[in-house]
CSV table of C-alpha atoms in Angstrom, one decimal:
chain,number,residue,atom,x,y,z
O,1,UNK,CA,16.8,1.2,20.0
O,2,UNK,CA,17.7,3.4,23.0
O,3,UNK,CA,21.4,4.2,22.7
O,4,UNK,CA,22.6,7.6,21.5
O,5,UNK,CA,23.9,6.2,18.3
O,6,UNK,CA,20.6,4.6,17.4
O,7,UNK,CA,18.7,7.8,18.3
O,8,UNK,CA,21.1,9.8,16.0
O,9,UNK,CA,20.4,7.2,13.2
O,10,UNK,CA,16.6,7.6,13.6
O,11,UNK,CA,16.9,11.4,13.5
O,12,UNK,CA,18.9,11.1,10.2
O,13,UNK,CA,16.4,8.6,8.9
O,14,UNK,CA,13.5,11.1,9.8
O,15,UNK,CA,15.3,13.8,7.7
O,16,UNK,CA,15.7,11.3,4.8
O,17,UNK,CA,12.0,10.3,4.9
O,18,UNK,CA,11.0,13.9,5.0
O,19,UNK,CA,13.2,14.9,2.0
O,20,UNK,CA,12.2,11.9,-0.1
O,21,UNK,CA,8.5,11.5,0.6
O,22,UNK,CA,7.5,14.5,2.6
O,23,UNK,CA,6.4,12.5,5.6
O,24,UNK,CA,6.9,14.4,8.8
O,25,UNK,CA,8.4,12.5,11.8
O,26,UNK,CA,9.0,15.0,14.6
O,27,UNK,CA,11.1,13.8,17.6
O,28,UNK,CA,8.0,12.7,19.5
O,29,UNK,CA,7.2,10.2,16.7
O,30,UNK,CA,10.6,8.8,16.3
O,31,UNK,CA,9.4,5.6,18.0
O,32,UNK,CA,7.0,5.1,15.2
O,33,UNK,CA,9.8,5.5,12.6
O,34,UNK,CA,12.0,3.2,14.6
O,35,UNK,CA,9.3,0.5,14.6
O,36,UNK,CA,9.0,0.9,10.8
O,37,UNK,CA,12.7,0.4,10.4
O,38,UNK,CA,12.7,-2.6,12.6
O,39,UNK,CA,9.9,-4.2,10.6
O,40,UNK,CA,11.7,-3.5,7.3
O,41,UNK,CA,14.9,-5.0,8.6
O,42,UNK,CA,13.2,-8.0,9.9
O,43,UNK,CA,11.5,-8.6,6.5
O,44,UNK,CA,14.9,-8.7,4.9
O,45,UNK,CA,16.5,-10.8,7.6
O,46,UNK,CA,18.9,-8.0,8.7
O,47,UNK,CA,19.8,-6.5,12.0
O,48,UNK,CA,18.2,-3.1,12.3
O,49,UNK,CA,21.6,-1.4,12.7
O,50,UNK,CA,22.8,-3.0,9.5
O,51,UNK,CA,19.7,-1.9,7.7
O,52,UNK,CA,20.1,1.7,8.9
O,53,UNK,CA,23.7,1.7,8.0
O,54,UNK,CA,23.0,0.7,4.4
O,55,UNK,CA,20.1,3.2,4.0
O,56,UNK,CA,22.0,6.1,5.6
O,57,UNK,CA,25.3,5.3,3.9
O,58,UNK,CA,26.5,5.9,0.4
O,59,UNK,CA,23.6,7.0,-1.8
O,60,UNK,CA,25.2,5.2,-4.7
O,61,UNK,CA,24.8,1.8,-3.0
O,62,UNK,CA,23.0,-0.4,-5.5
O,63,UNK,CA,20.7,-1.8,-2.9
O,64,UNK,CA,19.6,1.5,-1.3
O,65,UNK,CA,16.6,2.4,-3.4
O,66,UNK,CA,15.2,-1.1,-3.0
O,67,UNK,CA,15.7,-1.0,0.8
O,68,UNK,CA,13.9,2.3,0.9
O,69,UNK,CA,11.0,0.9,-1.0
O,70,UNK,CA,10.7,-1.8,1.7
O,71,UNK,CA,10.9,0.8,4.4
O,72,UNK,CA,8.1,2.9,3.0
O,73,UNK,CA,5.9,-0.2,2.7
O,74,UNK,CA,6.3,-0.5,6.5
O,75,UNK,CA,5.7,3.2,7.2
O,76,UNK,CA,2.5,3.6,5.2
O,77,UNK,CA,-0.9,2.2,6.2
O,78,UNK,CA,-3.8,2.0,3.8
O,79,UNK,CA,-7.2,2.5,5.4
O,80,UNK,CA,-9.7,2.5,2.5
O,81,UNK,CA,-13.1,1.1,1.6
O,82,UNK,CA,-15.7,1.5,-1.1
O,83,UNK,CA,-17.7,4.7,-1.2
O,84,UNK,CA,-15.7,6.3,1.6
O,85,UNK,CA,-17.0,9.7,2.6
O,86,UNK,CA,-20.5,9.5,1.2
O,87,UNK,CA,-20.9,13.3,0.6
O,88,UNK,CA,-17.9,13.3,-1.7
O,89,UNK,CA,-19.3,10.3,-3.6
O,90,UNK,CA,-22.7,11.8,-3.9
O,91,UNK,CA,-21.2,15.1,-5.1
O,92,UNK,CA,-19.2,13.3,-7.8
O,93,UNK,CA,-22.2,11.2,-8.8
O,94,UNK,CA,-24.9,13.9,-8.9
O,95,UNK,CA,-23.0,17.0,-9.7
O,96,UNK,CA,-19.3,17.0,-10.7
O,97,UNK,CA,-19.2,14.1,-13.1
O,98,UNK,CA,-22.5,14.8,-14.9
O,99,UNK,CA,-21.4,18.5,-15.3
O,100,UNK,CA,-18.1,17.5,-16.8
O,101,UNK,CA,-19.7,15.1,-19.2
O,102,UNK,CA,-22.2,17.7,-20.4
O,103,UNK,CA,-19.4,20.2,-20.9
O,104,UNK,CA,-17.4,17.8,-22.9
O,105,UNK,CA,-20.3,16.7,-25.0
O,106,UNK,CA,-20.9,20.4,-25.9
O,107,UNK,CA,-17.3,20.7,-27.0
O,108,UNK,CA,-17.3,17.3,-28.9
O,109,UNK,CA,-14.7,16.0,-26.4
O,110,UNK,CA,-15.1,12.3,-25.5
O,111,UNK,CA,-12.1,12.0,-23.2
O,112,UNK,CA,-12.2,11.9,-19.4
O,113,UNK,CA,-9.2,11.5,-17.1
O,114,UNK,CA,-9.3,11.0,-13.3
O,115,UNK,CA,-6.5,10.6,-10.9
O,116,UNK,CA,-6.7,8.8,-7.5
O,117,UNK,CA,-3.6,10.0,-5.6
O,118,UNK,CA,-2.9,7.7,-2.7
O,119,UNK,CA,-5.2,4.9,-3.8
O,120,UNK,CA,-4.0,2.5,-1.2
O,121,UNK,CA,-5.5,-1.0,-2.0
O,122,UNK,CA,-7.7,0.3,-4.8
O,123,UNK,CA,-11.2,0.8,-3.3
O,124,UNK,CA,-11.3,4.5,-4.3
O,125,UNK,CA,-10.4,4.2,-8.1
O,126,UNK,CA,-12.7,1.2,-8.4
O,127,UNK,CA,-15.5,3.3,-6.8
O,128,UNK,CA,-14.8,6.1,-9.4
O,129,UNK,CA,-15.0,3.5,-12.2
O,130,UNK,CA,-18.3,2.2,-10.9
O,131,UNK,CA,-19.8,5.7,-10.6
O,132,UNK,CA,-18.9,6.4,-14.2
O,133,UNK,CA,-20.5,3.2,-15.3
O,134,UNK,CA,-23.7,4.0,-13.7
O,135,UNK,CA,-23.6,7.6,-14.9
O,136,UNK,CA,-23.2,6.5,-18.5
O,137,UNK,CA,-26.2,4.3,-18.1
O,138,UNK,CA,-28.3,7.2,-16.7
O,139,UNK,CA,-27.3,9.6,-19.5
O,140,UNK,CA,-27.9,7.0,-22.2
O,141,UNK,CA,-24.2,7.2,-23.2
O,142,UNK,CA,-22.3,4.2,-24.4
O,143,UNK,CA,-19.2,3.6,-22.3
O,144,UNK,CA,-17.4,2.4,-25.5
O,145,UNK,CA,-17.9,5.9,-27.0
O,146,UNK,CA,-15.8,7.5,-24.3
O,147,UNK,CA,-12.1,7.4,-23.7
O,148,UNK,CA,-11.9,7.1,-20.0
O,149,UNK,CA,-8.6,6.7,-18.0
O,150,UNK,CA,-8.4,6.5,-14.2
O,151,UNK,CA,-4.8,6.8,-13.0
O,152,UNK,CA,-4.4,5.3,-9.5
O,153,UNK,CA,-1.1,5.8,-7.7
O,154,UNK,CA,0.4,5.0,-4.4
O,155,UNK,CA,3.8,4.8,-2.7
O,156,UNK,CA,3.3,1.3,-1.3
O,157,UNK,CA,4.0,-1.4,-3.8
O,158,UNK,CA,2.2,-4.1,-1.8
O,159,UNK,CA,-0.9,-2.0,-1.7
O,160,UNK,CA,-0.6,-1.6,-5.5
O,161,UNK,CA,-0.2,-5.3,-6.0
O,162,UNK,CA,-3.4,-5.9,-4.0
O,163,UNK,CA,-5.2,-3.2,-5.9
O,164,UNK,CA,-4.4,-4.7,-9.2
O,165,UNK,CA,-5.7,-8.1,-8.0
O,166,UNK,CA,-9.0,-6.3,-7.1
O,167,UNK,CA,-10.1,-8.9,-4.6
O,168,UNK,CA,-11.7,-7.7,-1.3
O,169,UNK,CA,-13.1,-9.0,2.0
O,170,UNK,CA,-16.3,-7.8,3.6
O,171,UNK,CA,-14.6,-5.1,5.6
O,172,UNK,CA,-14.0,-3.1,2.4
O,173,UNK,CA,-17.8,-2.9,1.8
O,174,UNK,CA,-18.7,-1.5,5.2
O,175,UNK,CA,-20.0,1.8,3.8
O,176,UNK,CA,-21.1,0.5,0.3
O,177,UNK,CA,-24.6,0.6,-1.1
O,178,UNK,CA,-26.4,-2.7,-1.0
O,179,UNK,CA,-26.4,-3.2,-4.8
O,180,UNK,CA,-22.6,-2.8,-5.2
O,181,UNK,CA,-21.4,-6.4,-4.8
O,182,UNK,CA,-24.2,-8.0,-6.8
O,183,UNK,CA,-23.7,-5.7,-9.8
O,184,UNK,CA,-20.0,-5.2,-9.9
O,185,UNK,CA,-18.2,-8.1,-8.1
O,186,UNK,CA,-17.9,-11.9,-8.4
O,187,UNK,CA,-17.7,-14.0,-5.3
O,188,UNK,CA,-14.6,-16.1,-5.0
O,189,UNK,CA,-14.2,-19.6,-3.5
O,190,UNK,CA,-12.8,-18.2,-0.3
O,191,UNK,CA,-15.8,-15.8,0.3
O,192,UNK,CA,-14.0,-12.8,-1.0
O,193,UNK,CA,-15.2,-10.5,-3.8
O,194,UNK,CA,-13.4,-9.8,-7.1
O,195,UNK,CA,-14.2,-6.7,-9.2
O,196,UNK,CA,-15.5,-7.3,-12.7
O,197,UNK,CA,-13.3,-6.6,-15.7
O,198,UNK,CA,-15.4,-3.8,-17.1
O,199,UNK,CA,-14.7,-1.8,-13.9
O,200,UNK,CA,-11.0,-2.8,-13.8
O,201,UNK,CA,-10.1,-2.0,-17.4
O,202,UNK,CA,-10.5,1.7,-17.0
O,203,UNK,CA,-7.9,1.9,-14.3
O,204,UNK,CA,-4.1,2.1,-14.6
O,205,UNK,CA,-2.2,1.5,-11.3
O,206,UNK,CA,1.4,2.9,-10.9
O,207,UNK,CA,3.8,4.3,-8.4
O,208,UNK,CA,4.3,8.1,-8.2
O,209,UNK,CA,6.0,10.4,-5.7
O,210,UNK,CA,4.1,13.6,-5.2
O,211,UNK,CA,7.2,15.0,-3.6
O,212,UNK,CA,9.5,13.6,-6.3
O,213,UNK,CA,11.0,15.1,-9.5
O,214,UNK,CA,8.3,14.1,-12.0
O,215,UNK,CA,5.6,16.7,-12.6
O,216,UNK,CA,2.9,14.3,-13.6
O,217,UNK,CA,1.9,10.7,-12.9
O,218,UNK,CA,1.4,9.8,-16.5
O,219,UNK,CA,1.9,11.3,-20.0
O,220,UNK,CA,-1.0,12.9,-21.8
O,221,UNK,CA,-3.6,15.5,-21.1
O,222,UNK,CA,-4.3,17.0,-17.7
O,223,UNK,CA,-6.8,15.5,-15.3
O,224,UNK,CA,-10.5,16.4,-15.1
O,225,UNK,CA,-10.8,15.2,-11.5
O,226,UNK,CA,-8.1,14.6,-8.9
O,227,UNK,CA,-8.8,13.0,-5.6
O,228,UNK,CA,-6.1,13.2,-2.9
O,229,UNK,CA,-7.8,12.3,0.4
O,230,UNK,CA,-6.2,11.6,3.8
O,231,UNK,CA,-2.7,12.3,2.5
O,232,UNK,CA,-2.0,16.0,2.9
O,233,UNK,CA,-2.3,16.1,6.7
O,234,UNK,CA,0.7,13.9,7.1
O,235,UNK,CA,3.0,16.0,5.0
O,236,UNK,CA,5.4,18.8,6.2
O,237,UNK,CA,4.0,22.3,5.5
O,238,UNK,CA,6.4,23.1,2.7
O,239,UNK,CA,5.9,19.7,1.1
O,240,UNK,CA,2.2,20.1,1.3
O,241,UNK,CA,2.4,23.3,-0.6
O,242,UNK,CA,4.7,21.7,-3.2
O,243,UNK,CA,2.2,18.8,-3.6
O,244,UNK,CA,-0.8,21.2,-4.0
O,245,UNK,CA,0.9,23.2,-6.7
O,246,UNK,CA,1.8,20.0,-8.5
O,247,UNK,CA,-1.8,18.8,-8.3
O,248,UNK,CA,-3.0,22.2,-9.6
O,249,UNK,CA,-0.6,22.0,-12.4
O,250,UNK,CA,-2.1,18.6,-13.5
O,251,UNK,CA,-5.7,19.9,-13.4
O,252,UNK,CA,-7.6,21.1,-16.4
O,253,UNK,CA,-9.1,24.6,-16.4
O,254,UNK,CA,-12.5,23.1,-15.7
O,255,UNK,CA,-11.2,20.4,-13.4
O,256,UNK,CA,-12.1,19.6,-9.8
O,257,UNK,CA,-9.8,18.7,-6.8
O,258,UNK,CA,-11.3,16.8,-4.0
O,259,UNK,CA,-9.7,16.2,-0.6
O,260,UNK,CA,-11.0,14.9,2.7
O,261,UNK,CA,-13.1,17.1,5.0
O,262,UNK,CA,-10.3,17.1,7.6
O,263,UNK,CA,-7.8,18.5,5.0
O,264,UNK,CA,-10.0,21.2,3.5
O,265,UNK,CA,-8.9,23.9,6.0
O,266,UNK,CA,-5.2,23.2,5.1
O,267,UNK,CA,-5.9,23.6,1.4
O,268,UNK,CA,-8.0,26.8,2.0
O,269,UNK,CA,-5.2,28.3,4.0
O,270,UNK,CA,-2.6,27.9,1.2
O,271,UNK,CA,-4.9,29.9,-1.3
O,272,UNK,CA,-3.5,27.7,-4.1
O,273,UNK,CA,-7.0,26.6,-5.2
O,274,UNK,CA,-10.3,28.4,-5.5
O,275,UNK,CA,-12.9,26.9,-3.2
O,276,UNK,CA,-16.1,25.8,-4.9
O,277,UNK,CA,-19.1,23.7,-4.0
O,278,UNK,CA,-20.7,20.7,-5.4
O,279,UNK,CA,-24.1,20.1,-3.7
O,280,UNK,CA,-23.1,20.7,0.0
O,281,UNK,CA,-19.5,19.5,-0.3
O,282,UNK,CA,-16.5,21.8,-0.4
O,283,UNK,CA,-14.2,21.1,-3.3
O,284,UNK,CA,-11.5,23.0,-5.1
O,285,UNK,CA,-11.2,24.4,-8.6
O,286,UNK,CA,-8.4,26.0,-10.6
O,287,UNK,CA,-10.4,29.2,-11.2
O,288,UNK,CA,-13.6,30.8,-9.9
O,289,UNK,CA,-16.7,29.3,-11.4
O,290,UNK,CA,-19.5,31.5,-12.8
O,291,UNK,CA,-22.4,29.2,-13.3
O,292,UNK,CA,-21.3,26.6,-15.8
O,293,UNK,CA,-18.5,28.8,-17.1
O,294,UNK,CA,-15.0,29.5,-15.9
O,295,UNK,CA,-12.7,32.5,-15.7
O,296,UNK,CA,-9.7,30.9,-17.3
O,297,UNK,CA,-7.9,33.9,-18.7
O,298,UNK,CA,-4.9,33.2,-16.5
O,299,UNK,CA,-4.7,29.5,-17.3
O,300,UNK,CA,-1.2,28.2,-16.8
O,301,UNK,CA,0.5,26.6,-19.7
O,302,UNK,CA,3.1,24.6,-17.7
O,303,UNK,CA,2.6,21.3,-16.0
O,304,UNK,CA,5.1,22.2,-13.4
O,305,UNK,CA,2.4,23.4,-11.0
O,306,UNK,CA,3.8,26.8,-10.3
O,307,UNK,CA,1.0,29.3,-9.5
O,308,UNK,CA,1.0,33.1,-10.4
O,309,UNK,CA,0.3,34.4,-6.9
O,310,UNK,CA,1.7,34.6,-3.4
O,311,UNK,CA,0.6,31.9,-0.9
O,312,UNK,CA,0.1,32.0,2.9
O,313,UNK,CA,1.9,29.5,5.0
O,314,UNK,CA,-0.3,26.6,5.9
O,315,UNK,CA,-1.3,25.8,9.4
O,316,UNK,CA,0.8,23.5,11.5
O,317,UNK,CA,-0.3,20.0,10.8
O,318,UNK,CA,-1.7,17.8,13.6
O,319,UNK,CA,-1.5,14.1,14.0
O,320,UNK,CA,-4.3,12.1,15.6
O,321,UNK,CA,-4.4,11.2,19.2
O,322,UNK,CA,-3.2,7.7,18.5
O,323,UNK,CA,-0.1,9.0,16.8
O,324,UNK,CA,-1.2,7.2,13.7
O,325,UNK,CA,1.5,6.1,11.2
O,326,UNK,CA,0.9,8.1,8.0
O,327,UNK,CA,-1.4,6.7,5.3
O,328,UNK,CA,0.1,5.9,2.0
O,329,UNK,CA,0.5,8.2,-0.9
O,330,UNK,CA,2.1,8.2,-4.3
O,331,UNK,CA,5.6,7.4,-5.2
O,332,UNK,CA,7.9,6.2,-7.9
O,333,UNK,CA,11.2,4.7,-7.1
O,334,UNK,CA,13.9,4.6,-9.8
O,335,UNK,CA,13.8,1.4,-11.6
O,336,UNK,CA,17.1,-0.4,-10.8
O,337,UNK,CA,18.7,-2.8,-13.0
O,338,UNK,CA,19.3,-6.0,-11.0
O,339,UNK,CA,23.0,-6.8,-11.2
O,340,UNK,CA,24.3,-10.3,-11.9
O,341,UNK,CA,24.6,-12.2,-8.6
O,342,UNK,CA,28.3,-12.8,-9.2
O,343,UNK,CA,28.9,-9.0,-8.8
O,344,UNK,CA,27.5,-8.8,-5.4
O,345,UNK,CA,29.1,-9.2,-2.0
O,346,UNK,CA,27.8,-11.9,0.5
O,347,UNK,CA,25.7,-9.4,2.5
O,348,UNK,CA,24.2,-7.8,-0.6
O,349,UNK,CA,23.3,-11.1,-2.1
O,350,UNK,CA,21.1,-12.0,0.9
O,351,UNK,CA,19.6,-8.5,0.9
O,352,UNK,CA,18.8,-8.6,-2.7
O,353,UNK,CA,17.2,-12.0,-2.3
O,354,UNK,CA,15.1,-10.7,0.6
O,355,UNK,CA,14.0,-7.7,-1.5
O,356,UNK,CA,13.1,-10.0,-4.4
O,357,UNK,CA,10.9,-12.2,-2.1
O,358,UNK,CA,9.2,-9.0,-0.7
O,359,UNK,CA,8.5,-7.7,-4.2
O,360,UNK,CA,7.1,-10.9,-5.6
O,361,UNK,CA,10.0,-12.1,-7.8
O,362,UNK,CA,10.6,-15.7,-6.6
O,363,UNK,CA,12.8,-16.6,-9.6
O,364,UNK,CA,15.3,-13.8,-8.9
O,365,UNK,CA,15.2,-14.6,-5.2
O,366,UNK,CA,16.0,-18.2,-5.8
O,367,UNK,CA,18.9,-17.2,-8.1
O,368,UNK,CA,20.4,-15.0,-5.4
O,369,UNK,CA,19.9,-17.6,-2.7
O,370,UNK,CA,21.6,-20.3,-4.7
O,371,UNK,CA,24.4,-18.1,-5.7
O,372,UNK,CA,25.0,-17.2,-2.1
O,373,UNK,CA,25.2,-20.8,-1.1
O,374,UNK,CA,27.5,-21.8,-4.0
O,375,UNK,CA,29.9,-19.0,-3.3
O,376,UNK,CA,29.7,-18.7,0.5
O,377,UNK,CA,28.4,-22.1,1.6
O,378,UNK,CA,30.9,-22.1,4.5
O,379,UNK,CA,29.6,-18.9,6.0
O,380,UNK,CA,28.0,-18.7,9.4
O,381,UNK,CA,25.0,-21.0,9.9
O,382,UNK,CA,22.5,-18.1,10.4
O,383,UNK,CA,23.2,-16.6,7.0
O,384,UNK,CA,23.3,-20.0,5.3
O,385,UNK,CA,20.0,-21.0,6.9
O,386,UNK,CA,18.5,-17.7,5.7
O,387,UNK,CA,19.6,-18.4,2.1
O,388,UNK,CA,18.2,-21.9,2.2
O,389,UNK,CA,14.8,-20.6,3.5
O,390,UNK,CA,14.7,-18.1,0.7
O,391,UNK,CA,15.2,-20.8,-1.9
O,392,UNK,CA,12.5,-22.8,-0.2
O,393,UNK,CA,10.0,-19.9,-0.2
O,394,UNK,CA,10.8,-19.2,-3.9
O,395,UNK,CA,10.2,-22.9,-4.9
O,396,UNK,CA,7.0,-23.2,-2.8
O,397,UNK,CA,5.5,-20.0,-4.4
O,398,UNK,CA,5.8,-21.7,-7.8
O,399,UNK,CA,4.3,-25.1,-6.6
O,400,UNK,CA,7.6,-27.1,-6.4
O,401,UNK,CA,6.7,-28.3,-3.0
O,402,UNK,CA,8.9,-31.4,-2.7
O,403,UNK,CA,12.0,-29.4,-3.5
O,404,UNK,CA,10.8,-26.6,-1.2
O,405,UNK,CA,10.4,-29.0,1.7
O,406,UNK,CA,13.9,-30.3,1.3
O,407,UNK,CA,15.3,-26.8,1.4
O,408,UNK,CA,13.1,-25.7,4.3
O,409,UNK,CA,14.1,-28.7,6.2
O,410,UNK,CA,17.8,-28.0,5.6
O,411,UNK,CA,17.3,-24.4,6.8
O,412,UNK,CA,15.8,-25.6,10.1
O,413,UNK,CA,18.6,-28.1,10.5
O,414,UNK,CA,21.2,-25.3,10.2
O,415,UNK,CA,19.3,-23.0,12.7
O,416,UNK,CA,16.8,-25.0,14.7
O,417,UNK,CA,16.0,-22.3,17.2
O,418,UNK,CA,14.7,-19.8,14.6
O,419,UNK,CA,10.9,-19.7,14.9
O,420,UNK,CA,10.4,-18.1,11.5
O,421,UNK,CA,12.3,-20.8,9.7
O,422,UNK,CA,10.1,-23.4,11.4
O,423,UNK,CA,7.0,-21.5,10.5
O,424,UNK,CA,8.0,-21.4,6.8
O,425,UNK,CA,8.8,-25.1,6.9
O,426,UNK,CA,5.4,-25.8,8.5
O,427,UNK,CA,3.6,-24.0,5.6
O,428,UNK,CA,5.3,-26.2,3.0
O,429,UNK,CA,4.5,-29.4,5.0
O,430,UNK,CA,0.9,-28.3,5.3
O,431,UNK,CA,0.7,-27.7,1.5
O,432,UNK,CA,2.1,-31.3,1.0
O,433,UNK,CA,-0.7,-32.6,3.3
O,434,UNK,CA,1.7,-33.6,6.0
O,435,UNK,CA,-0.4,-32.0,8.7
O,436,UNK,CA,1.0,-33.8,11.7
O,437,UNK,CA,4.5,-32.6,10.9
O,438,UNK,CA,3.2,-29.1,10.1
O,439,UNK,CA,1.5,-28.9,13.4
O,440,UNK,CA,4.6,-30.0,15.2
O,441,UNK,CA,6.7,-27.3,13.5
O,442,UNK,CA,4.1,-24.6,14.2
O,443,UNK,CA,4.0,-25.5,17.8
O,444,UNK,CA,7.7,-25.5,18.0
O,445,UNK,CA,7.8,-22.1,16.4
O,446,UNK,CA,5.3,-20.8,19.1
O,447,UNK,CA,7.5,-22.4,21.8
O,448,UNK,CA,10.3,-20.3,20.5
O,449,UNK,CA,8.2,-17.2,20.1
O,450,UNK,CA,4.7,-17.0,21.7
O,451,UNK,CA,3.9,-13.8,19.9
O,452,UNK,CA,4.2,-15.3,16.4
O,453,UNK,CA,0.7,-14.4,15.3
O,454,UNK,CA,0.6,-16.2,12.0
O,455,UNK,CA,1.5,-19.5,13.7
O,456,UNK,CA,-1.5,-19.1,16.0
O,457,UNK,CA,-3.6,-18.4,12.9
O,458,UNK,CA,-2.3,-21.3,10.9
O,459,UNK,CA,-2.9,-23.7,13.8
O,460,UNK,CA,-6.4,-22.4,14.3
O,461,UNK,CA,-7.2,-22.9,10.6
O,462,UNK,CA,-5.7,-26.4,10.5
O,463,UNK,CA,-7.7,-27.4,13.6
O,464,UNK,CA,-10.9,-25.9,12.1
O,465,UNK,CA,-10.4,-27.8,8.8
O,466,UNK,CA,-10.1,-31.1,10.8
O,467,UNK,CA,-13.3,-30.4,12.8
O,468,UNK,CA,-11.5,-29.8,16.0
O,469,UNK,CA,-13.5,-26.6,17.0
O,470,UNK,CA,-12.2,-26.6,20.6
O,471,UNK,CA,-8.6,-26.4,19.5
O,472,UNK,CA,-9.4,-23.9,16.8
O,473,UNK,CA,-11.1,-21.6,19.3
O,474,UNK,CA,-8.2,-22.0,21.7
O,475,UNK,CA,-5.6,-20.9,19.0
O,476,UNK,CA,-7.8,-18.1,17.7
O,477,UNK,CA,-8.4,-16.8,21.2
O,478,UNK,CA,-4.6,-16.8,21.8
O,479,UNK,CA,-4.1,-15.0,18.6
O,480,UNK,CA,-6.6,-12.3,19.6
O,481,UNK,CA,-4.5,-11.8,22.7
O,482,UNK,CA,-1.3,-11.3,20.6
O,483,UNK,CA,-3.2,-8.9,18.3
O,484,UNK,CA,-4.4,-6.9,21.3
O,485,UNK,CA,-0.9,-5.9,22.1
O,486,UNK,CA,-0.4,-4.5,18.5
O,487,UNK,CA,-1.7,-1.3,17.1
O,488,UNK,CA,-4.8,-1.4,14.8
O,489,UNK,CA,-2.7,-0.5,11.8
O,490,UNK,CA,0.4,-2.5,12.7
O,491,UNK,CA,1.5,-4.9,10.0
O,492,UNK,CA,1.4,-8.5,11.3
O,493,UNK,CA,4.8,-10.2,10.8
O,494,UNK,CA,4.9,-12.9,8.1
O,495,UNK,CA,1.4,-12.0,6.9
O,496,UNK,CA,2.3,-10.4,3.6
O,497,UNK,CA,1.1,-7.0,4.7
O,498,UNK,CA,-2.1,-7.7,6.6
O,499,UNK,CA,-2.9,-5.2,9.4
O,500,UNK,CA,-3.7,-6.3,12.9
O,501,UNK,CA,-7.2,-4.9,12.5
O,502,UNK,CA,-7.9,-6.9,9.3
O,503,UNK,CA,-6.6,-10.1,10.9
O,504,UNK,CA,-8.6,-9.5,14.0
O,505,UNK,CA,-11.8,-9.0,11.9
O,506,UNK,CA,-11.1,-12.3,10.0
O,507,UNK,CA,-10.5,-14.2,13.2
O,508,UNK,CA,-13.6,-12.8,14.9
O,509,UNK,CA,-15.7,-13.8,11.8
O,510,UNK,CA,-14.3,-17.4,12.1
O,511,UNK,CA,-15.1,-17.6,15.7
O,512,UNK,CA,-18.7,-16.4,15.0
O,513,UNK,CA,-19.1,-19.0,12.2
O,514,UNK,CA,-17.9,-22.0,14.2
């Protein structure tokens, strides 16, 4: 994307992303934004120029909000793990949460509300739920006697899907205490760990945009504790002030706001919160604390987050040396009513089908794909093949493998030089147990695109399952070479959102266990 027109489009996209989500992409980071747009367009089977034209065009376009939701999934990266930043967890466990519970018991209040803003794949809210479970036991309190609600929000719908599943690999436990997995997780057949229902049931996951129009992530009372960590540093200064006022407006008079150590100076500079300490951790409160009491004479009555004082301008925000793509934070896109396929133009039908696949709605994706083929079956082969592949993926995801194989084969027949179509066909063949054909299609996909990481991975897994350790090691080693050319947090194409770092970790563990 080097021509002037594309540069202008990326500049306009940077303004749109800033206005909508508060994410700051200065000119020196336009390449990161361009990569995100390329990834979103590729996920939908569109040329990047077409994708940008639709996003930057008419705001009333029925597909625009859905396209933007796919884009932000590609721009945000969720780096999270259990018991991240131990000082914060210790302060919550030994000071903040016990104090809140004691204050509430004295008032006869048995409700507790916490908000994990920018929860990524869910490790933070699950950690909060586990801390509360252990605290209730220490205090001799019955969890059933308390009304506990943990609101967990994020902008990235794929992250939220994974958070709701509550299934994690070893990497998410790298800072966890040794008792965590045994007491609060169940091991799955594929050597992952699923959180127990008693921990899961306290949490409500949803999307919410801190820079949007809604003042609160959920109806009901204000929050007793709000965590918003590793989010603020990626926001433009004015957006950060807006977000901090909104967070303050959602906090109870006795509530606590916790951010990451790297963000504390930015919060202090705004003077929106009063600094307070829990053990040796700097946190933030709505009002100055005197012992266990509070000076709440100026308590706001509005949830809008407006504060009755003047604020200093925050410091200029700095990005890390690697120019890291921003971490995820909260968002809520308007819920669009899916129109009847018959009302859509050919290009929109394929876009809607791709969006439905990306958002986990195979029935709707299949309906759009079939409608496209019925109405525009004589269209160019590339689009026809894309529609057939979408139908195949939709059928395969619901276990209708024989039908899926027929559709995937037809897609490859229409466009035999497309490596992604061959990869999807190979996956269906593998599910059917037709391994020789699956291997042939995977190898053909790699012949067409040597950098197709998931094809290397699939071939390595198939060889490993057949006891061919030499071939498995060869494929995994080649995959590590491909991943070495990608950024740690880059999303691996065709991997359903897996980062290069996570895939590398998985491959290395497979190599060590051979």
